[in-house]
Amino acid sequence: MTDMFATRITPTDGYAVTVTSRAEAVTDWAVRYFGMWWNAARVDAADVTGAVVAADVDPGEVAALTGAVTSGQHAEVVYANDRMVYGVNGDGVVRATQPDAGLAYRWEPAVRRLTVVGCDETAVATAAARIAREVVRGQLLGNGWQILHSSAVTRPDGATVLSLGDKGAGKTTVGFLLARAGWGLLANDRVFVRVEEGAVRVLPWPSAAAIGFGLLDAMGWYDVVRDRVRAGEQMHPTQHQRVTDALLADEREPLWKSSGKELKPQFFPDQLDTMLGMKLATEGRAAALLFPRITAGATPALSDEERGVQDGDFFNAKTEDRYPDVFRLLPAGGASAGLAEALAALPHRSVVLGHDTVANTALLEEVTGGLL
């Protein structure tokens, strides 16, 4: 009998999903991907209860599920940048296939089990982690949590600074600068937030981190990443081969798709620590807000610009376009009461940042010291 392996993911008490597989590499991937951020750990597969993502390499099952989907009524969407065909039967069971990726899925809501099968171990591991995160997202959203488009860093006492702004404003840069200065990195792009006992509790959203060549170079990380890649360390598989080739060749100019989107190095969450030296944190309590704006050539300074928390800072089923709710995992509503008001009541400042990371960090440390 083939051994079964399992990784339990527990972002906080009361929420969990277990990834199981006959391939240990798949469950090890979940440990690496969710790791400290969502308290992922290996467990005995015989003791698994609750929501399960069962992930295996099984080309025969891929073919069977693909046939079941395409032979009946079905719809089509783009899911995680790949075409997905899916159908739902009368019992609410969802079957889906991504033919170009060699993946297929089956969600059985009655037993809270989502099967992921594929033709390639890495593709299965990546899909299993993505789906496990969606299962947890549904659990959290169903209990009043919301997703905020923000970076977040945390002090040892739990006091957390959230950085918000429009795309390209500098949220990730602020998070990385403060994390490099000794704060715990809670998130570089998104966080879960909920009002609890009058405070805004913050949980991370684990994801691969995309960091452009310009920021890598400015932070002094480019050489480290280049050397580790040259030594054979694998980056996250979503990284484009052109990026890997550029790192190997020590080329630092930004790379672009024909669509105008920048191609960036893609880091596993654990590489933010092991490669870039930023310590990860598991949760915090929102204590202040920053609204950054990066301007080329600017001297870092406080800004009089007024910007508060806006509706567009929150993610919902309508604004999430990468992972449409094909498997019906997400609730219709249930937002945390008073969240926007609680965030608006926090001390906050707007800042202008330039491209001098030393000067930027000095300003951010001064501002956060004053806010907290």
Coordinates of C-alpha atoms in Angstrom, one line a residue:
M1 CA 0.0 0.0 0.0
T2 CA 1.3 3.4 -1.0
D3 CA 2.0 5.8 2.0
M4 CA -0.2 8.8 2.3
F5 CA 1.3 12.1 3.5
A6 CA -0.5 15.1 5.0
T7 CA 0.1 18.7 5.9
R8 CA -2.3 20.6 8.2
I9 CA -2.6 24.4 7.6
T10 CA -4.0 26.4 10.5
P11 CA -3.9 30.2 10.0
T12 CA -5.5 30.7 13.5
D13 CA -7.7 28.8 15.9
G14 CA -10.9 27.5 14.3
Y15 CA -9.8 27.5 10.7
A16 CA -7.9 24.7 8.9
V17 CA -7.5 22.7 5.8
T18 CA -5.3 19.6 5.3
V19 CA -3.4 18.8 2.0
T20 CA -3.0 15.0 1.5
S21 CA -1.1 13.2 -1.2
R22 CA 0.7 10.0 -2.1
A23 CA 3.6 12.2 -3.2
E24 CA 5.5 13.6 -0.2
A25 CA 6.8 16.4 -2.4
V26 CA 3.2 17.8 -2.7
T27 CA 2.7 18.0 1.0
D28 CA 6.2 19.3 1.6
W29 CA 5.4 22.1 -0.9
A30 CA 2.4 23.1 1.3
V31 CA 4.7 23.2 4.3
R32 CA 7.1 25.5 2.4
Y33 CA 4.4 27.7 0.9
F34 CA 2.3 28.3 4.0
G35 CA 5.0 27.6 6.6
M36 CA 5.1 30.1 9.4
W37 CA 2.6 32.5 8.0
W38 CA -0.3 30.0 8.2
N39 CA 1.3 27.5 10.7
A40 CA 1.7 24.6 8.2
A41 CA 3.0 21.3 9.7
R42 CA 3.1 17.7 8.8
V43 CA 0.5 15.5 10.4
D44 CA -0.5 11.8 10.4
A45 CA -2.7 11.2 7.4
A46 CA -4.7 8.7 9.4
D47 CA -5.9 11.4 11.7
V48 CA -7.1 13.9 9.1
T49 CA -10.6 15.5 9.7
G50 CA -12.4 18.5 8.3
A51 CA -11.7 20.2 5.0
V52 CA -9.3 18.3 2.8
V53 CA -7.4 19.0 -0.5
A54 CA -6.5 15.6 -1.9
A55 CA -3.8 16.1 -4.5
D56 CA -2.1 13.5 -6.6
V57 CA -0.3 12.8 -9.9
D58 CA -2.9 10.7 -11.8
P59 CA -3.2 11.2 -15.6
G60 CA -6.0 8.6 -15.8
E61 CA -8.1 10.6 -13.3
V62 CA -7.3 13.8 -15.2
A63 CA -8.7 12.2 -18.4
A64 CA -11.8 10.8 -16.6
L65 CA -12.7 14.2 -14.9
T66 CA -12.0 16.1 -18.1
G67 CA -14.4 13.8 -20.0
A68 CA -17.1 14.2 -17.3
V69 CA -16.8 17.9 -17.5
T70 CA -16.8 18.3 -21.3
S71 CA -19.5 15.7 -22.0
G72 CA -22.1 17.7 -20.0
Q73 CA -23.2 21.3 -19.6
H74 CA -20.2 23.4 -18.8
A75 CA -18.9 27.0 -18.6
E76 CA -15.5 28.5 -19.2
V77 CA -13.4 31.0 -17.2
V78 CA -9.8 32.0 -16.8
Y79 CA -8.4 30.7 -13.5
A80 CA -4.9 31.5 -12.3
N81 CA -4.1 32.6 -15.8
D82 CA -5.1 29.3 -17.4
R83 CA -8.4 28.4 -19.2
M84 CA -10.7 26.4 -17.0
V85 CA -13.8 24.4 -18.1
Y86 CA -16.2 23.5 -15.3
G87 CA -19.7 22.1 -14.6
V88 CA -21.9 21.6 -11.5
N89 CA -24.3 18.7 -10.9
G90 CA -27.5 18.7 -9.0
D91 CA -25.8 17.7 -5.7
G92 CA -23.5 20.8 -5.9
V93 CA -20.5 18.7 -6.9
V94 CA -18.2 20.8 -9.1
R95 CA -15.9 19.2 -11.7
A96 CA -13.3 21.3 -13.5
T97 CA -10.4 20.9 -15.9
Q98 CA -7.5 23.0 -17.1
P99 CA -6.5 21.2 -20.2
D100 CA -3.5 23.4 -21.0
A101 CA -2.1 22.8 -17.5
G102 CA -2.9 19.1 -17.4
L103 CA -5.0 19.6 -14.2
A104 CA -8.5 18.5 -13.1
Y105 CA -10.6 19.1 -10.0
R106 CA -13.6 17.7 -8.1
W107 CA -15.2 19.5 -5.2
E108 CA -17.6 17.5 -3.0
P109 CA -19.2 20.0 -0.6
A110 CA -21.1 17.3 1.4
V111 CA -17.7 15.9 2.6
R112 CA -15.7 19.1 2.3
R113 CA -13.2 17.4 0.0
L114 CA -11.5 18.9 -3.1
T115 CA -9.6 16.6 -5.3
V116 CA -6.8 17.9 -7.4
V117 CA -5.1 15.7 -10.0
G118 CA -2.5 16.4 -12.6
C119 CA 0.1 15.0 -14.9
D120 CA 3.1 16.8 -13.3
E121 CA 4.1 16.8 -9.7
T122 CA 5.1 20.5 -9.6
A123 CA 1.8 21.6 -11.3
V124 CA -0.2 19.5 -8.8
A125 CA 1.7 20.9 -5.8
T126 CA 1.2 24.5 -7.0
A127 CA -2.5 23.9 -7.6
A128 CA -3.0 22.2 -4.3
A129 CA -1.5 25.1 -2.4
R130 CA -3.6 27.6 -4.4
I131 CA -6.8 25.6 -3.7
A132 CA -6.0 25.1 -0.1
R133 CA -5.7 28.8 0.3
E134 CA -9.1 29.3 -1.3
V135 CA -10.7 26.8 1.1
V136 CA -9.3 28.8 4.0
R137 CA -10.3 32.1 2.4
G138 CA -13.9 30.8 2.3
Q139 CA -13.7 29.9 6.0
L140 CA -12.4 33.2 7.0
L141 CA -14.7 35.3 4.9
G142 CA -17.6 33.3 6.2
N143 CA -16.7 34.5 9.7
G144 CA -16.5 38.2 9.1
W145 CA -12.9 38.6 7.9
Q146 CA -12.2 40.7 4.9
I147 CA -9.2 41.0 2.6
L148 CA -7.5 44.3 2.5
H149 CA -5.1 45.3 -0.3
S150 CA -2.2 46.3 1.9
S151 CA 1.3 45.4 3.0
A152 CA 1.7 44.9 6.8
V153 CA 4.6 44.8 9.2
T154 CA 4.5 43.9 12.9
R155 CA 6.5 44.7 16.0
P156 CA 7.1 42.0 18.6
D157 CA 4.2 43.4 20.7
G158 CA 1.8 42.8 17.8
A159 CA 1.4 46.5 16.8
T160 CA 1.0 46.4 13.1
V161 CA 1.4 49.1 10.4
L162 CA -0.7 48.7 7.3
S163 CA 0.4 50.5 4.1
L164 CA -2.4 51.2 1.6
G165 CA -2.6 53.0 -1.8
D166 CA -3.3 52.6 -5.4
K167 CA -1.3 50.2 -7.6
G168 CA 2.3 51.2 -7.7
A169 CA 2.0 53.6 -4.7
G170 CA 4.8 51.7 -2.8
K171 CA 2.9 49.5 -0.4
T172 CA 5.2 46.5 -1.0
T173 CA 8.3 48.8 -0.8
V174 CA 7.3 50.1 2.6
G175 CA 6.7 46.6 3.9
F176 CA 10.1 45.4 2.7
L177 CA 12.0 48.4 4.0
L178 CA 10.5 48.1 7.5
A179 CA 10.9 44.3 7.5
R180 CA 14.6 44.7 6.5
A181 CA 14.8 47.2 9.4
G182 CA 13.7 44.5 11.9
W183 CA 9.9 44.4 11.8
G184 CA 8.1 41.1 11.2
L185 CA 6.7 40.9 7.6
L186 CA 3.0 40.0 7.9
A187 CA 2.2 40.5 4.2
N188 CA 3.6 42.2 1.1
D189 CA 0.3 42.7 -0.8
R190 CA -2.9 41.5 1.0
V191 CA -4.0 40.8 4.6
F192 CA -7.1 39.5 6.3
V193 CA -8.7 41.9 8.8
R194 CA -11.5 41.7 11.3
V195 CA -12.7 43.7 14.2
E196 CA -12.3 41.8 17.5
E197 CA -13.0 43.4 20.9
G198 CA -12.7 46.9 19.4
A199 CA -9.3 46.2 17.7
V200 CA -8.5 45.3 14.1
R201 CA -6.9 41.9 14.1
V202 CA -4.7 41.1 11.1
L203 CA -3.7 37.8 9.5
P204 CA -1.4 37.2 6.5
W205 CA -2.4 36.1 3.0
P206 CA 0.4 33.7 1.9
S207 CA 1.5 34.1 -1.6
A208 CA 4.5 34.1 -3.8
A209 CA 6.2 37.5 -3.8
A210 CA 7.0 39.2 -7.1
I211 CA 9.9 41.7 -6.7
G212 CA 11.1 43.7 -9.8
F213 CA 14.8 44.0 -10.7
G214 CA 14.8 47.7 -9.8
L215 CA 13.6 47.1 -6.3
L216 CA 15.9 44.1 -5.8
D217 CA 18.9 46.2 -6.9
A218 CA 17.8 49.2 -4.7
M219 CA 17.4 47.0 -1.6
G220 CA 20.8 45.4 -2.2
W221 CA 19.3 41.9 -2.8
Y222 CA 20.0 41.4 -6.5
D223 CA 23.5 39.9 -6.0
V224 CA 22.2 37.5 -3.4
V225 CA 19.4 36.3 -5.6
R226 CA 21.6 36.0 -8.6
D227 CA 24.2 33.9 -6.7
R228 CA 21.6 31.6 -5.2
V229 CA 20.0 31.0 -8.6
R230 CA 23.4 30.4 -10.2
A231 CA 24.0 27.8 -7.4
G232 CA 20.9 26.0 -8.4
E233 CA 18.2 27.3 -6.0
Q234 CA 14.8 27.0 -7.5
M235 CA 12.5 30.1 -7.5
H236 CA 8.7 29.8 -7.5
P237 CA 7.6 28.1 -10.7
T238 CA 5.5 31.1 -11.8
Q239 CA 8.8 32.8 -12.6
H240 CA 9.2 33.4 -16.3
Q241 CA 12.2 31.7 -17.9
R242 CA 13.4 35.1 -19.2
V243 CA 13.7 36.3 -15.6
T244 CA 15.8 33.2 -14.7
D245 CA 18.0 33.7 -17.8
A246 CA 18.5 37.4 -16.9
L247 CA 19.6 36.5 -13.3
L248 CA 22.0 33.9 -14.6
A249 CA 23.5 36.5 -17.0
D250 CA 23.6 39.2 -14.3
E251 CA 21.3 41.5 -16.4
R252 CA 19.5 44.0 -14.2
E253 CA 17.3 45.9 -16.6
P254 CA 13.5 45.4 -16.1
L255 CA 11.8 42.9 -18.4
W256 CA 8.4 43.4 -19.9
K257 CA 5.7 41.3 -21.5
S258 CA 4.2 42.5 -24.8
S259 CA 1.1 43.6 -22.7
G260 CA 3.3 46.0 -20.8
K261 CA 3.3 44.1 -17.6
E262 CA 6.7 43.7 -15.9
L263 CA 8.3 40.2 -15.5
K264 CA 9.6 39.9 -12.0
P265 CA 11.5 37.3 -10.0
Q266 CA 9.0 35.2 -8.0
F267 CA 9.9 34.1 -4.5
F268 CA 8.5 31.3 -2.3
P269 CA 7.3 32.8 1.0
D270 CA 10.1 31.1 2.9
Q271 CA 12.7 32.6 0.6
L272 CA 11.7 36.1 1.9
D273 CA 13.4 34.9 5.1
T274 CA 16.1 32.4 3.9
M275 CA 17.2 34.4 0.9
L276 CA 16.3 38.1 1.7
G277 CA 16.6 38.0 5.5
M278 CA 13.1 39.2 6.3
K279 CA 11.4 37.5 9.3
L280 CA 7.8 36.5 8.8
A281 CA 5.0 37.1 11.4
T282 CA 1.8 35.2 11.9
E283 CA -0.6 37.9 13.1
G284 CA -0.9 41.3 14.5
R285 CA -3.2 44.2 15.6
A286 CA -3.6 47.2 13.3
A287 CA -2.1 50.2 15.1
A288 CA -1.4 52.7 12.3
L289 CA -1.9 53.3 8.6
L290 CA 0.6 54.7 6.0
F291 CA -0.3 56.0 2.6
P292 CA 2.9 56.0 0.5
R293 CA 3.6 57.5 -2.9
I294 CA 6.8 56.9 -4.7
T295 CA 8.1 59.7 -6.9
A296 CA 11.3 59.4 -8.9
G297 CA 13.9 61.9 -7.6
A298 CA 11.9 62.9 -4.6
T299 CA 13.4 63.5 -1.2
P300 CA 11.5 61.4 1.4
A301 CA 9.1 63.6 3.3
L302 CA 5.7 63.8 5.0
S303 CA 2.9 64.7 2.7
D304 CA -0.3 66.8 3.2
E305 CA -2.1 64.6 0.8
E306 CA -5.4 63.3 2.3
R307 CA -6.2 59.7 1.6
G308 CA -8.2 57.4 3.8
V309 CA -9.3 53.8 3.5
Q310 CA -11.4 53.4 0.3
D311 CA -13.9 50.8 -1.0
G312 CA -11.3 49.9 -3.6
D313 CA -8.8 48.9 -0.9
F314 CA -11.0 45.8 -0.1
F315 CA -11.1 42.6 -2.2
N316 CA -14.4 40.9 -2.9
A317 CA -15.8 38.3 -5.3
K318 CA -16.4 41.0 -7.9
T319 CA -12.9 42.5 -7.7
E320 CA -10.9 39.2 -7.5
D321 CA -10.3 38.3 -11.2
R322 CA -7.5 35.7 -10.8
Y323 CA -9.4 33.1 -8.8
P324 CA -13.1 33.3 -9.7
D325 CA -15.2 31.3 -7.2
V326 CA -15.7 28.3 -9.5
F327 CA -15.9 25.8 -6.6
R328 CA -18.4 27.9 -4.6
L329 CA -16.1 28.2 -1.6
L330 CA -16.8 31.8 -0.8
P331 CA -19.7 33.2 1.2
A332 CA -22.1 35.8 -0.2
G333 CA -21.4 38.3 2.6
G334 CA -20.6 38.5 6.3
A335 CA -18.2 41.5 6.4
S336 CA -16.9 42.5 9.8
A337 CA -19.1 45.1 11.4
G338 CA -17.5 48.5 11.9
L339 CA -14.2 47.6 10.1
A340 CA -14.0 50.6 7.9
E341 CA -14.7 52.9 10.8
A342 CA -12.1 51.1 13.0
L343 CA -9.5 51.5 10.3
A344 CA -10.4 55.2 9.8
A345 CA -9.9 55.8 13.5
L346 CA -6.3 54.7 13.5
P347 CA -3.5 57.2 13.4
H348 CA -2.3 57.7 9.9
R349 CA 0.1 59.7 7.7
S350 CA 0.8 60.1 4.0
V351 CA 4.5 60.0 2.9
V352 CA 6.4 60.7 -0.3
L353 CA 9.3 58.3 -1.0
G354 CA 12.1 58.5 -3.5
H355 CA 14.5 55.9 -4.7
D356 CA 17.1 56.2 -1.9
T357 CA 16.3 53.2 0.3
V358 CA 18.4 54.5 3.2
A359 CA 16.6 57.8 3.3
N360 CA 13.2 56.1 2.8
T361 CA 13.9 53.8 5.7
A362 CA 14.9 56.6 8.0
L363 CA 11.7 58.5 7.2
L364 CA 9.5 55.5 7.7
E365 CA 11.1 54.6 11.1
E366 CA 10.7 58.2 12.2
V367 CA 7.0 58.3 11.1
T368 CA 6.1 55.0 12.5
G369 CA 7.8 55.9 15.8
G370 CA 5.6 59.0 16.0
L371 CA 2.4 57.1 15.1
L372 CA 3.0 54.3 17.6

